[in-house]
Amino acid sequence: MPTRYSALSLLRHGLTRRPWPRVWRDHDLEPSYDVVVVGAGVHGLATAYYLAKHHGVSRVAVLDRSYLGGGGSGRNTAIVRSNYLTPEGVRFYDRSVRLYESLAAELNFNVMFSQRGHLTLAHNDGSLRTMRWRAEVNKLQGVDSEVIGPDDVKRLVPFLDTSTDTRYPILGALYHPPGGTIRHDAVNWGYARAADALGVQIHQNTEVLGIIVRDGAVRGVRTWRGEISAPVVVNCTAGWSSLVSALAGVTLPITTHSLQAAVTEPVQMFLDTVVVSGTLHVYVSQTARGELVFGASTDPYPSYSMRGSLEFTEELAGHILELMPSLAKLRVLRQWAGLCDMTPDFSPIMGVTPVEGFLVDVGWGTYGFKAGPAAGEAMAELIATGKTPELIAAFDLARFGQGRLVGEKGAAAVGH
Ligand SMILES: Cc1cc2nc3c(=O)[nH]c(=O)nc-3n(C[C@H](O)[C@H](O)[C@H](O)COP(=O)(O)OP(=O)(O)OC[C@H]3O[C@@H](n4cnc5c(N)ncnc54)[C@H](O)[C@@H]3O)c2cc1C
């Protein structure tokens, strides 16, 4: 077991100047595993962790072509919430919020989950109607969510311009108190450390170049470090997921788009909640260090580029200043981009595929970081028992052929 992090062990290490052990270890690649997980983001790591923790399956390899958390899991804006639009979505994301609430204690790793509340602004009657609809669906699923008026919005975020003579007046908002932010790197590293301690092998810099399929069933993978045989291969590669699935001959209804974000210089704390405007395609939160983190919707064209663009910064700045004119002098420190695997209904795809033993946990678009724990838990159960858990049954791949879409766009497009 790894060193337990505690005030006492901090003191002991400080006094003895003993170095801290590595958080996860490197291994030689073995010729076979019970399960190969492709992608060491939050989904791959959580799946491996719950396989070992809940089901005792620890001959698991997590392979990543790059470094752990180098995909969307280390690039996101770390918003966690469950105020979605469909009952299937609300139930699923609520399970994740609950797992996140106890994750720091479970992993013995401070994931800095800050449930500071999440506000989605309505600037017109149409949005207000959707907010009411979402609030009712949320309440029916036991999720704390309500529509509030401009005065309450002002009370929660005094810096917002709630006057009525603006271009986009704030008519109200969907307020979701359990929503908030988390420290994404800590979640990735916490899962990696706990999975490693349970015997899971994490292999960075190990790209999957081929998936071996014979007689309709998966037999293993080909990597640049050699071949591995395995009866189960799980695709957790988000923005790259359609490419990886194609290696197994499985076509996914996914297009990949870039999503950009930006962070400002740190300023005194003034923003306690996450603020989202779907109409203006922006959202903002303040980190514990005081920086403002801004996000938007995806770039409008498919791309595998992870570069920022000036158009994004210009548009973002204009829209943020509509909401908070007093930020005009704030300087942007950094901007970046990641890849998002968008499905037609803005809901994920989890479960079996036509190739036996080849499973997918993909289609996470701009909203998948918050889903890591619930998806990992459910995928681990599916692998260990062979039965699809009720919680993810609606998100199967077959729904696209059978016309059972889970339309989540109204709550997922912005507001990650
Ligand atoms: C700017 C931005 C902001 C976001 N904000 C939020 C947010 O606030 N809240 C939220 O919930 N979600 C957010 N998201 C979405 C979220 O980041 C992703 O949905 C989530 O991280 C996906 O996690 P994952 O583990 O499935 O994939 P990833 O973390 O993307 O990991 C996939 C891994 O697969 C690896 N890989 C790819 N191909 C191969 C191969 N052939 N062989 C081996 N490995 C391979 C990659 O190297 C990568 O490490 C945001 C995304 C971005 C880009």
XYZ file of C-alpha atoms and ligand atoms in Angstrom:
469
model
C 0.000 0.000 0.000
C 1.259 3.551 -0.663
C 2.251 5.871 2.180
C -0.884 7.198 3.832
C -1.085 10.972 3.445
C -1.769 12.578 6.823
C -0.499 15.418 8.993
C 1.602 12.863 10.855
C 3.279 11.458 7.741
C 3.904 15.022 6.508
C 5.639 15.774 9.802
C 7.605 12.519 9.691
C 8.809 13.129 6.140
C 9.664 16.727 6.984
C 11.734 15.727 10.004
C 13.502 12.761 8.406
C 13.799 14.407 4.955
C 12.908 11.025 3.465
C 11.660 11.400 -0.134
C 8.023 10.599 -0.827
C 7.525 7.361 -2.758
C 6.422 7.568 -6.383
C 2.679 7.996 -6.732
C 2.458 5.194 -9.333
C 5.100 2.823 -10.684
C 6.463 1.932 -14.118
C 6.255 -1.689 -15.289
C 7.430 -3.877 -18.128
C 4.591 -4.730 -20.463
C 3.287 -8.254 -19.791
C 2.167 -10.515 -22.643
C -1.388 -10.807 -21.302
C -3.878 -9.129 -18.960
C -7.471 -9.822 -17.984
C -8.497 -6.329 -19.067
C -6.764 -3.701 -21.208
C -8.037 -0.140 -20.794
C -7.008 2.248 -23.567
C -6.652 5.825 -22.288
C -5.293 7.020 -18.928
C -7.746 9.844 -18.382
C -10.258 9.954 -15.542
C -12.493 7.370 -17.259
C -9.775 4.780 -17.882
C -8.254 5.237 -14.442
C -11.595 5.135 -12.615
C -12.630 1.992 -14.523
C -9.362 0.279 -13.565
C -9.631 1.419 -9.941
C -13.217 0.166 -9.460
C -12.396 -3.120 -11.252
C -9.685 -3.793 -8.674
C -11.467 -2.259 -5.681
C -15.017 -3.574 -6.109
C -14.445 -6.770 -8.097
C -10.924 -7.951 -7.290
C -9.918 -7.805 -10.991
C -6.397 -6.423 -10.820
C -4.621 -7.958 -13.833
C -5.506 -4.739 -15.599
C -3.305 -2.597 -17.861
C -4.133 1.049 -18.541
C -2.334 2.143 -21.718
C -1.824 5.717 -22.830
C 0.023 6.910 -25.861
C 1.032 10.049 -23.994
C 1.151 10.972 -20.295
C -1.500 10.256 -17.678
C -4.144 12.998 -17.741
C -2.712 14.481 -20.945
C -6.094 14.374 -22.712
C -9.275 16.158 -21.681
C -8.843 15.000 -18.086
C -5.958 17.420 -17.569
C -7.359 20.194 -19.759
C -10.888 20.697 -18.526
C -12.361 23.491 -16.464
C -13.317 21.037 -13.729
C -16.995 21.853 -13.316
C -19.034 19.187 -11.569
C -22.843 19.260 -11.513
C -25.891 17.068 -12.087
C -28.589 19.537 -13.190
C -29.117 17.952 -16.604
C -32.315 17.811 -18.647
C -33.186 14.127 -19.062
C -34.047 11.831 -16.134
C -31.388 9.360 -17.392
C -28.754 12.090 -17.416
C -29.701 13.583 -14.042
C -29.658 10.172 -12.320
C -26.312 9.273 -13.828
C -24.494 12.564 -13.103
C -25.976 12.675 -9.605
C -24.312 9.335 -8.844
C -21.015 10.905 -9.926
C -21.504 13.977 -7.708
C -22.147 11.653 -4.767
C -19.013 9.629 -5.492
C -17.014 12.858 -5.794
C -18.302 13.987 -2.391
C -16.490 11.109 -0.684
C -13.616 10.667 -3.144
C -10.945 12.559 -1.192
C -11.489 10.332 1.848
C -11.751 7.179 -0.248
C -8.545 7.815 -2.222
C -6.683 9.550 0.646
C -5.970 12.354 -1.835
C -7.232 15.912 -1.583
C -9.297 16.396 -4.739
C -10.431 19.856 -3.597
C -14.114 19.371 -4.402
C -15.740 22.736 -3.735
C -19.554 22.594 -3.886
C -19.976 26.335 -4.240
C -23.157 26.336 -6.344
C -23.750 26.566 -10.086
C -25.848 29.250 -11.805
C -27.117 28.971 -15.382
C -28.415 32.356 -16.495
C -31.551 32.869 -18.576
C -31.549 35.898 -20.876
C -34.850 35.245 -22.654
C -38.224 33.570 -22.125
C -37.202 30.433 -24.015
C -34.199 29.832 -21.712
C -36.283 30.554 -18.633
C -38.795 27.908 -19.726
C -35.977 25.360 -20.219
C -34.595 26.236 -16.743
C -38.022 25.557 -15.182
C -38.233 22.274 -17.035
C -34.760 21.267 -15.865
C -35.515 22.294 -12.276
C -38.618 20.072 -12.222
C -36.794 17.063 -13.734
C -33.945 17.616 -11.246
C -36.280 17.796 -8.242
C -38.092 14.627 -9.318
C -34.720 12.845 -9.265
C -33.921 14.274 -5.809
C -31.374 16.800 -7.122
C -31.281 20.245 -5.516
C -32.091 22.736 -8.280
C -34.455 25.721 -8.551
C -35.196 28.752 -10.701
C -34.355 32.053 -9.007
C -35.020 35.674 -10.011
C -32.587 38.507 -10.855
C -32.514 39.814 -7.256
C -31.334 36.453 -5.923
C -28.822 36.212 -8.763
C -27.444 39.624 -7.742
C -27.254 38.529 -4.115
C -25.205 35.461 -5.079
C -22.975 37.271 -7.612
C -22.897 41.029 -6.892
C -20.493 41.628 -9.798
C -23.027 40.501 -12.404
C -24.740 43.230 -14.361
C -28.408 42.535 -13.600
C -29.745 45.872 -14.885
C -32.547 45.749 -17.439
C -31.013 48.098 -20.036
C -28.279 45.664 -21.149
C -28.176 43.817 -24.452
C -28.748 40.462 -22.702
C -30.738 41.197 -19.523
C -30.723 38.471 -16.861
C -34.322 37.307 -16.384
C -33.469 34.569 -13.886
C -31.248 31.546 -13.423
C -31.226 27.860 -12.658
C -29.494 27.589 -9.287
C -27.903 24.246 -8.405
C -26.250 24.415 -4.941
C -24.404 21.029 -5.061
C -22.579 21.970 -8.289
C -19.065 23.365 -8.148
C -15.476 22.720 -9.116
C -12.821 20.134 -8.384
C -9.060 19.878 -8.898
C -8.850 17.763 -12.072
C -5.167 16.741 -11.762
C -5.732 15.576 -8.205
C -8.622 13.367 -9.315
C -6.475 11.759 -12.050
C -3.480 11.284 -9.756
C -5.637 10.063 -6.867
C -7.273 7.361 -9.008
C -3.893 6.415 -10.524
C -2.254 6.082 -7.115
C -5.095 4.011 -5.670
C -5.348 1.762 -8.758
C -1.573 1.215 -8.759
C -1.687 0.254 -5.084
C -4.330 -2.376 -5.928
C -2.119 -3.957 -8.592
C -3.274 -2.166 -11.760
C -0.409 -1.415 -14.174
C -0.346 2.024 -15.769
C 1.716 2.238 -18.955
C 2.328 5.747 -20.237
C 3.884 6.343 -23.676
C 2.265 3.142 -24.926
C 0.153 3.835 -27.986
C -2.381 1.282 -29.174
C -1.778 0.880 -32.905
C -4.100 -2.032 -33.579
C -6.878 -4.043 -31.947
C -6.786 -7.769 -32.594
C -10.217 -9.209 -33.433
C -10.817 -12.840 -34.396
C -14.156 -14.624 -34.953
C -16.078 -11.537 -33.851
C -14.301 -11.252 -30.491
C -11.461 -9.089 -29.264
C -8.207 -10.942 -28.551
C -5.855 -8.154 -27.572
C -4.054 -5.044 -28.757
C -0.926 -4.164 -30.698
C 1.181 -1.385 -29.229
C 4.510 0.045 -30.243
C 5.981 -1.832 -27.247
C 4.590 -5.186 -28.405
C 1.412 -7.239 -28.502
C -0.806 -7.920 -25.501
C -3.509 -10.545 -25.400
C -6.663 -9.776 -23.433
C -10.287 -10.966 -23.605
C -11.580 -7.480 -22.743
C -10.457 -4.143 -24.221
C -12.125 -0.912 -23.099
C -11.936 2.234 -25.203
C -11.663 5.307 -22.923
C -10.005 7.673 -25.368
C -12.568 10.523 -25.615
C -11.425 12.831 -28.458
C -9.613 9.942 -30.177
C -12.331 7.368 -29.501
C -13.694 7.029 -33.040
C -10.145 6.378 -34.334
C -9.478 3.742 -31.666
C -12.864 2.065 -32.211
C -12.168 1.943 -35.941
C -9.101 -0.207 -35.116
C -11.601 -2.847 -33.938
C -13.853 -2.276 -36.945
C -16.504 -0.462 -34.857
C -17.899 2.794 -36.248
C -19.031 5.361 -33.694
C -21.430 8.268 -34.387
C -18.863 10.727 -33.046
C -17.149 13.815 -34.417
C -14.172 15.382 -32.668
C -14.074 19.123 -31.992
C -11.647 21.372 -30.123
C -12.811 23.071 -26.963
C -10.863 26.041 -25.658
C -10.534 27.603 -22.234
C -8.567 30.438 -20.654
C -7.384 31.579 -17.261
C -6.621 35.087 -15.977
C -4.098 36.482 -13.554
C -5.154 35.933 -9.914
C -7.300 38.556 -8.203
C -8.927 38.842 -4.798
C -11.751 36.355 -4.257
C -15.084 37.797 -5.411
C -16.884 34.955 -7.205
C -18.297 32.194 -5.012
C -20.385 30.365 -7.600
C -19.904 28.991 -11.100
C -21.702 31.268 -13.581
C -22.844 29.991 -16.977
C -24.596 31.716 -19.846
C -25.741 29.352 -22.589
C -26.998 32.250 -24.703
C -23.599 33.983 -24.583
C -21.690 30.665 -24.814
C -19.484 31.412 -21.795
C -18.956 30.307 -18.239
C -16.661 31.434 -15.446
C -15.473 30.274 -12.042
C -12.751 31.457 -9.675
C -10.041 29.085 -8.484
C -8.771 28.813 -4.914
C -5.718 30.830 -6.058
C -7.942 33.637 -7.359
C -7.619 33.119 -11.129
C -10.777 33.287 -13.217
C -11.270 30.226 -15.421
C -13.312 30.868 -18.564
C -14.813 28.390 -20.964
C -17.082 28.423 -23.981
C -18.669 26.038 -26.463
C -16.667 23.914 -28.903
C -15.058 25.291 -32.044
C -17.761 24.941 -34.720
C -15.794 22.641 -37.085
C -14.391 19.127 -36.507
C -10.682 19.124 -35.711
C -7.948 17.263 -33.845
C -6.006 20.474 -33.182
C -5.178 21.363 -29.594
C -4.186 24.963 -30.260
C -5.833 28.092 -28.961
C -7.081 30.794 -31.332
C -7.374 34.576 -31.157
C -11.010 34.399 -32.323
C -11.835 32.439 -29.189
C -10.210 34.962 -26.836
C -11.827 37.937 -28.569
C -15.296 36.395 -28.523
C -14.929 35.170 -24.958
C -13.774 38.572 -23.686
C -16.694 40.331 -25.401
C -19.247 37.986 -23.895
C -17.776 37.984 -20.407
C -17.779 41.790 -20.378
C -21.495 41.767 -21.248
C -21.997 39.949 -17.937
C -19.277 41.502 -15.763
C -18.180 44.857 -17.225
C -15.907 45.478 -14.231
C -13.476 42.796 -15.457
C -12.342 44.958 -18.394
C -8.814 45.465 -17.052
C -8.150 41.854 -16.093
C -5.362 40.155 -18.071
C -5.601 36.673 -19.580
C -2.655 34.582 -18.439
C -3.014 31.502 -20.608
C -5.367 29.713 -22.985
C -5.436 26.122 -24.187
C -7.556 23.555 -26.012
C -8.531 19.901 -25.722
C -10.468 17.438 -27.848
C -14.121 16.582 -27.353
C -15.928 13.544 -28.759
C -19.382 14.843 -29.648
C -22.382 12.521 -30.139
C -25.579 13.509 -31.999
C -27.660 13.635 -28.779
C -25.014 15.135 -26.462
C -25.137 12.022 -24.274
C -22.302 9.523 -23.805
C -21.943 6.011 -25.204
C -21.193 3.327 -22.614
C -21.295 -0.436 -22.925
C -20.916 -3.274 -25.381
C -20.264 -3.092 -29.126
C -20.844 -5.609 -31.947
C -17.309 -6.959 -31.239
C -17.474 -9.263 -28.226
C -15.196 -8.071 -25.408
C -14.635 -4.656 -26.982
C -16.365 -2.072 -24.774
C -16.678 1.693 -25.082
C -16.890 4.490 -22.514
C -16.857 7.456 -24.880
C -18.881 10.358 -26.271
C -18.020 12.542 -23.288
C -17.997 15.722 -25.306
C -17.512 18.817 -23.192
C -19.000 17.342 -20.005
C -17.222 14.080 -19.226
C -14.855 14.926 -16.407
C -17.647 15.095 -13.858
C -18.826 11.682 -15.068
C -15.560 9.837 -14.393
C -16.449 8.178 -11.077
C -19.958 7.003 -12.047
C -18.843 5.827 -15.487
C -15.817 4.005 -14.052
C -17.932 2.331 -11.405
C -20.578 1.214 -13.920
C -18.089 0.064 -16.578
C -16.206 -1.975 -13.966
C -19.470 -3.647 -12.963
C -20.294 -4.421 -16.602
C -16.847 -5.960 -17.198
C -16.891 -8.003 -13.989
C -20.472 -9.266 -14.157
C -21.243 -9.199 -17.884
C -24.466 -7.308 -17.086
C -25.102 -3.687 -18.044
C -25.967 -1.687 -14.903
C -29.385 -0.009 -15.041
C -27.743 3.412 -14.513
C -26.046 3.337 -17.938
C -28.482 1.156 -19.898
C -29.948 4.160 -21.778
C -26.503 5.183 -23.051
C -25.803 2.115 -25.187
C -24.409 2.285 -28.714
C -27.450 0.481 -30.150
C -29.706 3.485 -29.364
C -28.543 5.310 -32.492
C -29.764 2.505 -34.745
C -33.007 2.086 -32.819
C -34.011 5.759 -32.506
C -33.763 5.947 -28.700
C -31.670 9.121 -28.414
C -31.208 10.732 -24.981
C -31.438 14.401 -26.058
C -29.287 16.344 -23.626
C -28.195 19.304 -25.749
C -30.235 21.870 -23.813
C -28.260 21.168 -20.645
C -24.909 19.999 -21.977
C -23.889 22.339 -24.804
C -22.351 24.971 -22.497
C -22.052 24.790 -18.748
C -19.750 21.788 -18.719
C -11.241 22.962 -22.395
C -12.107 21.863 -21.842
C -12.962 22.139 -20.798
C -13.771 21.117 -20.256
N -14.514 21.386 -19.161
C -15.200 20.390 -18.546
C -15.854 20.644 -17.319
O -15.809 21.754 -16.787
N -16.541 19.612 -16.736
C -16.590 18.368 -17.304
O -17.243 17.493 -16.727
N -15.946 18.097 -18.472
C -15.240 19.071 -19.101
N -14.554 18.819 -20.266
C -14.658 17.488 -20.888
C -13.743 16.497 -20.186
O -12.438 17.021 -20.066
C -13.673 15.171 -20.952
O -14.964 14.741 -21.318
C -13.050 14.081 -20.094
O -11.872 14.529 -19.492
C -12.800 12.836 -20.908
O -12.059 11.966 -20.089
P -11.548 10.594 -20.644
O -10.858 9.908 -19.553
O -12.675 9.879 -21.319
O -10.542 10.984 -21.844
P -9.177 11.809 -21.857
O -8.876 12.433 -20.557
O -9.221 12.698 -23.057
O -8.121 10.685 -22.066
C -8.031 9.961 -23.270
C -6.624 9.430 -23.337
O -6.547 8.509 -24.423
C -5.233 8.543 -24.894
N -5.193 7.919 -26.213
C -5.732 8.371 -27.361
N -5.472 7.517 -28.369
C -4.754 6.510 -27.842
C -4.179 5.328 -28.381
N -4.298 5.002 -29.677
N -3.487 4.508 -27.558
C -3.341 4.798 -26.238
N -3.872 5.918 -25.691
C -4.564 6.758 -26.480
C -4.876 10.026 -24.883
O -3.490 10.237 -24.859
C -5.581 10.506 -23.616
O -4.702 10.612 -22.505
C -13.752 19.810 -20.833
C -12.903 19.543 -21.904
C -12.066 20.544 -22.407
C -11.148 20.224 -23.552
